[in-house]
Coordinates of N, CA and C in Angstrom, one line a residue:
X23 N -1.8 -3.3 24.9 CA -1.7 -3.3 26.4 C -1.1 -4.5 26.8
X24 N 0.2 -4.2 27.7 CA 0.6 -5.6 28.0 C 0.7 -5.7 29.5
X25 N 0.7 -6.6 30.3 CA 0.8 -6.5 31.9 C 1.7 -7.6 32.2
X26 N 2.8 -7.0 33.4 CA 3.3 -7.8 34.0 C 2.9 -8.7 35.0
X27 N 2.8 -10.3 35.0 CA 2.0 -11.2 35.1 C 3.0 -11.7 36.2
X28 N 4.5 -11.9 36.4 CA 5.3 -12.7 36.6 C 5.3 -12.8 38.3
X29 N 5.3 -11.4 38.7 CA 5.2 -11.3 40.1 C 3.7 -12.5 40.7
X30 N 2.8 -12.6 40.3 CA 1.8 -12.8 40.7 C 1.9 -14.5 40.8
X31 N 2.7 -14.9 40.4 CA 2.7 -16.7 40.1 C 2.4 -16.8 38.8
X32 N 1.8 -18.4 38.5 CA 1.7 -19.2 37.1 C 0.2 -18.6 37.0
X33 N 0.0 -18.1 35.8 CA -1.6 -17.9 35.5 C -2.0 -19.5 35.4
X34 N -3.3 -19.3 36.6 CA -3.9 -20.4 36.2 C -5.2 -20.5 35.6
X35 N -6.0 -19.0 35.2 CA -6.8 -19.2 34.1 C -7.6 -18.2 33.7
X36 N -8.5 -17.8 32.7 CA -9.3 -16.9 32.3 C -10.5 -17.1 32.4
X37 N -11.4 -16.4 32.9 CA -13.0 -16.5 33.2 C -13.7 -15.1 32.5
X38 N -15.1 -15.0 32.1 CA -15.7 -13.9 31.6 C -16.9 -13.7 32.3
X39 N -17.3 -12.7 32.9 CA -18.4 -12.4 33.4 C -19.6 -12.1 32.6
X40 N -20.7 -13.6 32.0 CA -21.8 -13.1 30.6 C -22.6 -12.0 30.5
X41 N -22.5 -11.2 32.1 CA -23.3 -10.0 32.4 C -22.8 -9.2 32.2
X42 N -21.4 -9.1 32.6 CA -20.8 -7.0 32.2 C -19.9 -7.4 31.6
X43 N -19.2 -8.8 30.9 CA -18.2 -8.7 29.8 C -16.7 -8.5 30.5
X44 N -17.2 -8.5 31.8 CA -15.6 -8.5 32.5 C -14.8 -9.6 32.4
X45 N -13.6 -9.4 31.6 CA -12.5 -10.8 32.0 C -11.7 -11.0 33.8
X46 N -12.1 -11.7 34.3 CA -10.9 -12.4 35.4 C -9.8 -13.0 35.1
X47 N -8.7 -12.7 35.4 CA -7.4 -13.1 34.9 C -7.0 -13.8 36.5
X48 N -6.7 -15.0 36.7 CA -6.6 -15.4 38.0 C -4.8 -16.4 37.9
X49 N -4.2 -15.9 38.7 CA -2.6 -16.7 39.2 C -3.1 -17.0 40.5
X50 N -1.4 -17.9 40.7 CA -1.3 -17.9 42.4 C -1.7 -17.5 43.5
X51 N -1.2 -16.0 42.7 CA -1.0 -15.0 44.0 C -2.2 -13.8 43.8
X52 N -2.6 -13.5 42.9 CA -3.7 -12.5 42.3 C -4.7 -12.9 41.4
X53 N -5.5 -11.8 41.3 CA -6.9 -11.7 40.6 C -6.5 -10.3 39.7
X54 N -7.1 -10.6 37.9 CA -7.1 -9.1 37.6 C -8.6 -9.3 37.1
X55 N -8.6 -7.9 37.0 CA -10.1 -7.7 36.1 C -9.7 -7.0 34.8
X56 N -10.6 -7.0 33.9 CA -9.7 -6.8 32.7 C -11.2 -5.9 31.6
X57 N -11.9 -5.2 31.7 CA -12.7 -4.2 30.5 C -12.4 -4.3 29.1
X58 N -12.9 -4.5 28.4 CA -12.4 -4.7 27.0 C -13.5 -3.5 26.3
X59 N -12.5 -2.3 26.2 CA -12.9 -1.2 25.4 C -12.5 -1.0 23.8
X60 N -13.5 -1.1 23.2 CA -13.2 -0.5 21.7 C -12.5 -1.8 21.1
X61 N -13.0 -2.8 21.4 CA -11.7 -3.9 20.9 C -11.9 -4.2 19.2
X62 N -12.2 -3.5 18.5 CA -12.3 -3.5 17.2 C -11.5 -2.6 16.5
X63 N -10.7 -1.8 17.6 CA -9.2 -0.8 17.3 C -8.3 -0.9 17.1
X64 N -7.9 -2.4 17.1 CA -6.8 -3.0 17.0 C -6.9 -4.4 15.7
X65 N -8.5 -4.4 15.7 CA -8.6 -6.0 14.4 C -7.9 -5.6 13.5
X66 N -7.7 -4.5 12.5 CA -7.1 -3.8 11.3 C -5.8 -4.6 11.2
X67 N -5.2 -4.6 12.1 CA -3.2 -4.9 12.2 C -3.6 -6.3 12.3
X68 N -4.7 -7.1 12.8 CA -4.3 -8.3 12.9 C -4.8 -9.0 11.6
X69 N -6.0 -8.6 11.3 CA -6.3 -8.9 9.5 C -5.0 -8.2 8.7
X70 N -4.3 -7.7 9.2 CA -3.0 -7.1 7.7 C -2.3 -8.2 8.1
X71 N -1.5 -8.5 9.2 CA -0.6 -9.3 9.9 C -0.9 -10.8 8.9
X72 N -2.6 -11.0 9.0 CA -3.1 -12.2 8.3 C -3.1 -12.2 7.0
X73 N -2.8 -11.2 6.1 CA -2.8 -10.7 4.8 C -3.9 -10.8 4.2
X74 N -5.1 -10.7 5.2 CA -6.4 -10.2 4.9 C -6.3 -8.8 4.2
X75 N -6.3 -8.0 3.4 CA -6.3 -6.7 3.0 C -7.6 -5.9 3.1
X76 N -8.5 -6.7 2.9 CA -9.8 -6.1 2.2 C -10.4 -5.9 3.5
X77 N -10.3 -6.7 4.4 CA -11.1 -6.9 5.8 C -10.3 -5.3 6.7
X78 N -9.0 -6.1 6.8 CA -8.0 -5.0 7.2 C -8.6 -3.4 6.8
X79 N -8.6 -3.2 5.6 CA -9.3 -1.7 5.4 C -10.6 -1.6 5.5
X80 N -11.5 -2.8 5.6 CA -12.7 -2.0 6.3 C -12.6 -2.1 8.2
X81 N -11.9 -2.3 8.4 CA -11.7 -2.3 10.1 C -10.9 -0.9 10.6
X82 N -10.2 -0.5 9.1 CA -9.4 0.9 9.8 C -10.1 2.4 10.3
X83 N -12.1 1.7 9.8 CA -12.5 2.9 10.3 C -12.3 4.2 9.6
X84 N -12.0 4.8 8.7 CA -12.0 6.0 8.3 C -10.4 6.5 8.9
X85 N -9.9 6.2 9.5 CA -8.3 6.6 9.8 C -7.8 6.5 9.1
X86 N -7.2 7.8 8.5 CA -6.2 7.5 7.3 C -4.7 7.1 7.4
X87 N -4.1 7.5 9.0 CA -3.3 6.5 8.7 C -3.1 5.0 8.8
X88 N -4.3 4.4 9.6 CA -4.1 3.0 9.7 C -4.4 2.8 7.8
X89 N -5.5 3.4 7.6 CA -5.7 3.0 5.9 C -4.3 3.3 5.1
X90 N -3.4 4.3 5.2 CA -2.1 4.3 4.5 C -1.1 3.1 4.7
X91 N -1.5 2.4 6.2 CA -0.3 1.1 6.0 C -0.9 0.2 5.6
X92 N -2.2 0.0 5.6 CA -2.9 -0.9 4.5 C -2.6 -1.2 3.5
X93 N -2.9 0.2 2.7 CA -2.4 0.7 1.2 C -1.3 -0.1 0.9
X94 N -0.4 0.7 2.1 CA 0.9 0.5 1.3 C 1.5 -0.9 1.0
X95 N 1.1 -1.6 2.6 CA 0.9 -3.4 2.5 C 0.6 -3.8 0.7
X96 N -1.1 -3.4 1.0 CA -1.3 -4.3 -0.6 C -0.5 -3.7 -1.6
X97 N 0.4 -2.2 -1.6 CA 1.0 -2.3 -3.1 C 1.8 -3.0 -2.9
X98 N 2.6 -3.2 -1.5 CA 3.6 -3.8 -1.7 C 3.3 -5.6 -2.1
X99 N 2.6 -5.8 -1.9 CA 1.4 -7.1 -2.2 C 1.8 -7.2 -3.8
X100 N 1.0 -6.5 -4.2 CA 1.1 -6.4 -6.2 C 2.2 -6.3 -6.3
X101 N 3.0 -5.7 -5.4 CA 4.2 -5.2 -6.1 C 5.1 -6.6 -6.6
X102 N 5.0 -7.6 -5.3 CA 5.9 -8.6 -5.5 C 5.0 -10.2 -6.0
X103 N 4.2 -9.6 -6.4 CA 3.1 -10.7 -7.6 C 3.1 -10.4 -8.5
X104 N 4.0 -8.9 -8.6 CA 4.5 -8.7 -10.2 C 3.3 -8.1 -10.8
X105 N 2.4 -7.5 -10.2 CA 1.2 -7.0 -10.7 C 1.5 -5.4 -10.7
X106 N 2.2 -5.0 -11.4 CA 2.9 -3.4 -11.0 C 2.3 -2.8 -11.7
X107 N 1.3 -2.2 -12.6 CA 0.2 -1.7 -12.4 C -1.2 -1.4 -11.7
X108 N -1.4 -2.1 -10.4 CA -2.2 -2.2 -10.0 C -1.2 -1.9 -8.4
X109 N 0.1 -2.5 -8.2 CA 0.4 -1.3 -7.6 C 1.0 -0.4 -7.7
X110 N 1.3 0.0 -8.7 CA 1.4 1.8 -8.7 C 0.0 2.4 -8.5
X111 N -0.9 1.7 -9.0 CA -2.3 2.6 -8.2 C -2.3 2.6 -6.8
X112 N -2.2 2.0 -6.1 CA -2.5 1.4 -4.6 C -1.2 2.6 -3.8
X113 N 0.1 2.6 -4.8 CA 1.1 3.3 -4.1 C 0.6 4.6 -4.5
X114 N -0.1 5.2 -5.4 CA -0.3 6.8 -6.1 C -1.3 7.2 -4.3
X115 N -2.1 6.1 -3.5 CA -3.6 6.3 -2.7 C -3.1 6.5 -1.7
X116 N -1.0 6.5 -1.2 CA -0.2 6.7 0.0 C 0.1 8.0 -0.1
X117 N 1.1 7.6 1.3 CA 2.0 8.8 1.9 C 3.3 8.6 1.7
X118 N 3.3 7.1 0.9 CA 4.9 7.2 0.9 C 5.5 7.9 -0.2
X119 N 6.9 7.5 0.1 CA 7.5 9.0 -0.7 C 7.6 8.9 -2.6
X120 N 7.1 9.6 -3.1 CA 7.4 9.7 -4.4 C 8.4 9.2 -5.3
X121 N 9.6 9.5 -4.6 CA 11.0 9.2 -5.3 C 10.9 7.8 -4.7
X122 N 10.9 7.5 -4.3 CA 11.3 5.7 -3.3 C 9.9 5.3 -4.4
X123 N 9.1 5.3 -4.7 CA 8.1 4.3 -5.9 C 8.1 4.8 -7.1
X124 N 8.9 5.5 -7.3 CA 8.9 6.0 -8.9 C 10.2 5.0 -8.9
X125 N 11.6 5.4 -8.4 CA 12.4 4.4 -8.8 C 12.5 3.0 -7.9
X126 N 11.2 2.3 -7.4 CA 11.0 1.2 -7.1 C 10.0 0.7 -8.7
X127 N 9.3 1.4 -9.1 CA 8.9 1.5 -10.6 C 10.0 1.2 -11.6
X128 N 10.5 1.5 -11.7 CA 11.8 2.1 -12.4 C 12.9 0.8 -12.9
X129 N 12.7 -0.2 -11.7 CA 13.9 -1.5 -11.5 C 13.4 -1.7 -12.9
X130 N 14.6 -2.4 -12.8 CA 15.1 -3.6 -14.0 C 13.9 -4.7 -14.8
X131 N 13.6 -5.4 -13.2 CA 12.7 -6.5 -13.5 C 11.3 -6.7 -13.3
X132 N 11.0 -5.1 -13.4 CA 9.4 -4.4 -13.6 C 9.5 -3.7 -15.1
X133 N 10.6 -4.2 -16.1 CA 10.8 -3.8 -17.7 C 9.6 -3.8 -18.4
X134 N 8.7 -5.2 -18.3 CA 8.0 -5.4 -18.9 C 6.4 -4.5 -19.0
X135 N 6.1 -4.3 -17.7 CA 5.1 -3.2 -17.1 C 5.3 -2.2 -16.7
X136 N 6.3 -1.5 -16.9 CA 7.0 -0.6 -16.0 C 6.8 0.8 -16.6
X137 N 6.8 0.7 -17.7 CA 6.2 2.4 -18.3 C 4.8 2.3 -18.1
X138 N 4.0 1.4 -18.4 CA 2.7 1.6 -18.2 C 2.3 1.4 -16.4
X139 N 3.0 1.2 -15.5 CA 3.1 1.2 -14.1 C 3.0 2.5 -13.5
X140 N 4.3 3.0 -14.3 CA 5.2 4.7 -14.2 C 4.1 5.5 -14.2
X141 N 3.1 5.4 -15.3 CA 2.6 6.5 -16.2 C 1.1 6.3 -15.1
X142 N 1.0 5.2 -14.7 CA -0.5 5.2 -13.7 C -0.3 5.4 -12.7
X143 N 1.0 5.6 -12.4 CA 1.2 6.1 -10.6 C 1.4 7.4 -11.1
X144 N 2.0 8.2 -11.9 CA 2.3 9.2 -12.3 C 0.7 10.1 -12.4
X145 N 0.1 9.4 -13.2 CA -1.3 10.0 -13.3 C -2.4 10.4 -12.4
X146 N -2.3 9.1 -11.3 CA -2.6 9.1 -9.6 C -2.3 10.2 -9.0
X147 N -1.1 10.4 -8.8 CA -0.8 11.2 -8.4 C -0.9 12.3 -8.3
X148 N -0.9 13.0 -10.2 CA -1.5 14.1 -10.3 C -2.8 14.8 -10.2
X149 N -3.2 13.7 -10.0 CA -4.3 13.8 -8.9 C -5.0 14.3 -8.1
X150 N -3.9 13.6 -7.3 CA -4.0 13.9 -6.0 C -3.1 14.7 -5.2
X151 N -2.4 15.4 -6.2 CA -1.2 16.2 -5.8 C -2.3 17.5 -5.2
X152 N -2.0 18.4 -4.2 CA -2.8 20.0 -4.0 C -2.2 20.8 -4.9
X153 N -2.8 21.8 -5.6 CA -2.3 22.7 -6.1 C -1.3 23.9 -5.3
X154 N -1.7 23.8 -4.2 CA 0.0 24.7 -3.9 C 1.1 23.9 -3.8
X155 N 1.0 22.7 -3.9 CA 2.5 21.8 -4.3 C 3.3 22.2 -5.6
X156 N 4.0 23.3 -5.5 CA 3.8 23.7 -7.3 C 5.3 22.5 -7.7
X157 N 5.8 22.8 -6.6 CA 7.1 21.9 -7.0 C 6.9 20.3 -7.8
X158 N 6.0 20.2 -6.9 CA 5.7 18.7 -7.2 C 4.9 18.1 -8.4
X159 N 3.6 19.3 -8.4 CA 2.9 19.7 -9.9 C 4.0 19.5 -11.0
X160 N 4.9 20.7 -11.0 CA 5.5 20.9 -12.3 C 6.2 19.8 -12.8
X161 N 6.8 19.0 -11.4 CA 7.9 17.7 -11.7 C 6.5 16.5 -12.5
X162 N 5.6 16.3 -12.0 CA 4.7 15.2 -12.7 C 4.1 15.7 -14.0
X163 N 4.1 16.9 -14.2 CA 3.8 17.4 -15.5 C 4.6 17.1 -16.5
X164 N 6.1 17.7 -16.4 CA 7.0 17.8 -16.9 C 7.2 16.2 -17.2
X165 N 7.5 15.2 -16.2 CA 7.3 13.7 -16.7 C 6.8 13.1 -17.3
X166 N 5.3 13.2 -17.2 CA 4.3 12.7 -18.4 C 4.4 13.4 -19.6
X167 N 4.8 14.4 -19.5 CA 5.1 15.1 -20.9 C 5.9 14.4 -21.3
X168 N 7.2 14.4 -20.6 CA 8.6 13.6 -21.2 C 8.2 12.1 -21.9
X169 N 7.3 11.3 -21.3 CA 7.2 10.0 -21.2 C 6.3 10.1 -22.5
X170 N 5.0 10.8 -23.1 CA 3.9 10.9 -23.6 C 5.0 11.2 -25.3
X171 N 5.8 12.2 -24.8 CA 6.5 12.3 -25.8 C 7.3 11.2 -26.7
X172 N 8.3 10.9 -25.9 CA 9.2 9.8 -26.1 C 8.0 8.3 -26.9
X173 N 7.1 8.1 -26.4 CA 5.8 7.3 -26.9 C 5.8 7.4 -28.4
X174 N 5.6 8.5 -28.3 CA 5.3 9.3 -29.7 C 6.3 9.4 -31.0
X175 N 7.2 9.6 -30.2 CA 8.5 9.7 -30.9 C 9.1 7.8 -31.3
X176 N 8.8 6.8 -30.6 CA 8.9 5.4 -31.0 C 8.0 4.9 -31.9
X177 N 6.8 5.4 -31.5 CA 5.4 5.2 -32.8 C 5.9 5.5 -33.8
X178 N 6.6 6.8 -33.8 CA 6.6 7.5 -35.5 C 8.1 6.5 -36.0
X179 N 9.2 6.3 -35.0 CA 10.4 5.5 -35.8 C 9.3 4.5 -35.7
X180 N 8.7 3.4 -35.4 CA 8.7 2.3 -35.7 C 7.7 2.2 -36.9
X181 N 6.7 3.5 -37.6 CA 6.2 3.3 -38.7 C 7.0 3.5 -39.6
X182 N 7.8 4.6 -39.7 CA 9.1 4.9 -40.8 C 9.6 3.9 -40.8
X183 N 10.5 2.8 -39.9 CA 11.5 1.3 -40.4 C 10.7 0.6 -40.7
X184 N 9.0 0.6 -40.4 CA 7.8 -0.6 -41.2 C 8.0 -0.2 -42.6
X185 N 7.7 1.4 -43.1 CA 7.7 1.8 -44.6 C 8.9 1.5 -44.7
X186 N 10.1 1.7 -44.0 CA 11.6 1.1 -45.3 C 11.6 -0.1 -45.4
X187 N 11.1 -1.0 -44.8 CA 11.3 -2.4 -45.0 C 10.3 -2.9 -45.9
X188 N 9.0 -2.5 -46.0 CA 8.1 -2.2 -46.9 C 8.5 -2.1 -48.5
X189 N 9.3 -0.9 -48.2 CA 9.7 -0.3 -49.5 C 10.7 -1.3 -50.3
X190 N 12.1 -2.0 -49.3 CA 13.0 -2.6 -49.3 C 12.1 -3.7 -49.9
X191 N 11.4 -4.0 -49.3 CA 10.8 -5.6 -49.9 C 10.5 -5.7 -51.5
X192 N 9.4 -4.1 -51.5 CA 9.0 -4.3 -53.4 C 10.3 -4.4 -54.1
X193 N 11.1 -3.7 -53.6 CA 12.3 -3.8 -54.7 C 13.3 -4.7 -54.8
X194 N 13.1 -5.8 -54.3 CA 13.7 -6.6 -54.5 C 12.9 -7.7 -55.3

């Protein structure tokens, strides 16, 4: 709520009434009165603004969307502390879009945590995907399979080049 003040002269000050909670707003030229309803509807945005997180989501009240810009705040939080496991959880608990955090997962210089990032957002997700989403089901299935695979398939080459190098060694 914002009010135009300017017609009225220089504010010259704020008063509170300790009996009904009424603010007086007093200029020059006028008097406002001012009710402060529900004023705990708006602390959420200013604990996120403060990079309070935790305070911020207990102030959103059960609203899921003020709690989704929360969310998404703190993955993006982990995200850039390099904690990308912990936000791909935080991003699997949004509304944002799937493809935009699977290949913000995906970069370059999330190498190091980045399958194991992939596979916990991925898993989140499946989740919390509804079953009439079939499109979206089959695509996170089909991934984890792909990814669970490929796993599997590095495990088995990297014990086979342990046994040839193994083997390579006695014989010499």
């Amino acid at each position: 709520f914002e009010d135009d003040l300017d017609q009225s002269g220089r504010l010259k000050g704020i008063s509170r009434d300790p009996v009904s909670g009424v603010f007086y707003v007093f200029a020059d030229y006028a008097i406002y009165q001012y009710s402060v309803v529900k004023a705990e509807r708006h602390v959420w945005k200013i604990f996120l603004q403060k990079g309070d997180i935790d305070s911020a989501e207990r102030y959103c009240l059960g609203d899921e969307e003020k709690l989704d810009k929360v969310r998404t705040k703190k993955a993006q939080d982990y995200y850039n502390k390099g904690k990308y496991v912990e936000s791909a959880l935080c991003y699997a608990m949004t509304h944002s879009s799937f493809e935009e955090v699977a290949l913000k997962i995906m970069r370059p210089e999330v190498e190091k945590d980045g399958q194991a990032a992939l596979l916990t957002f991925l898993k989140r997700r499946l989740e919390t995907v509804k079953s009439s989403e079939k499109t979206q089901l089959t695509m996170l299935v089909v991934w984890l399979f792909e990814i669970y695979l490929n796993m599997i398939g590095n495990k088995s080459s990297s014990s086979k080049r342990a046994r040839m190098l193994h083997g390579d060694a006695e014989d010499m």
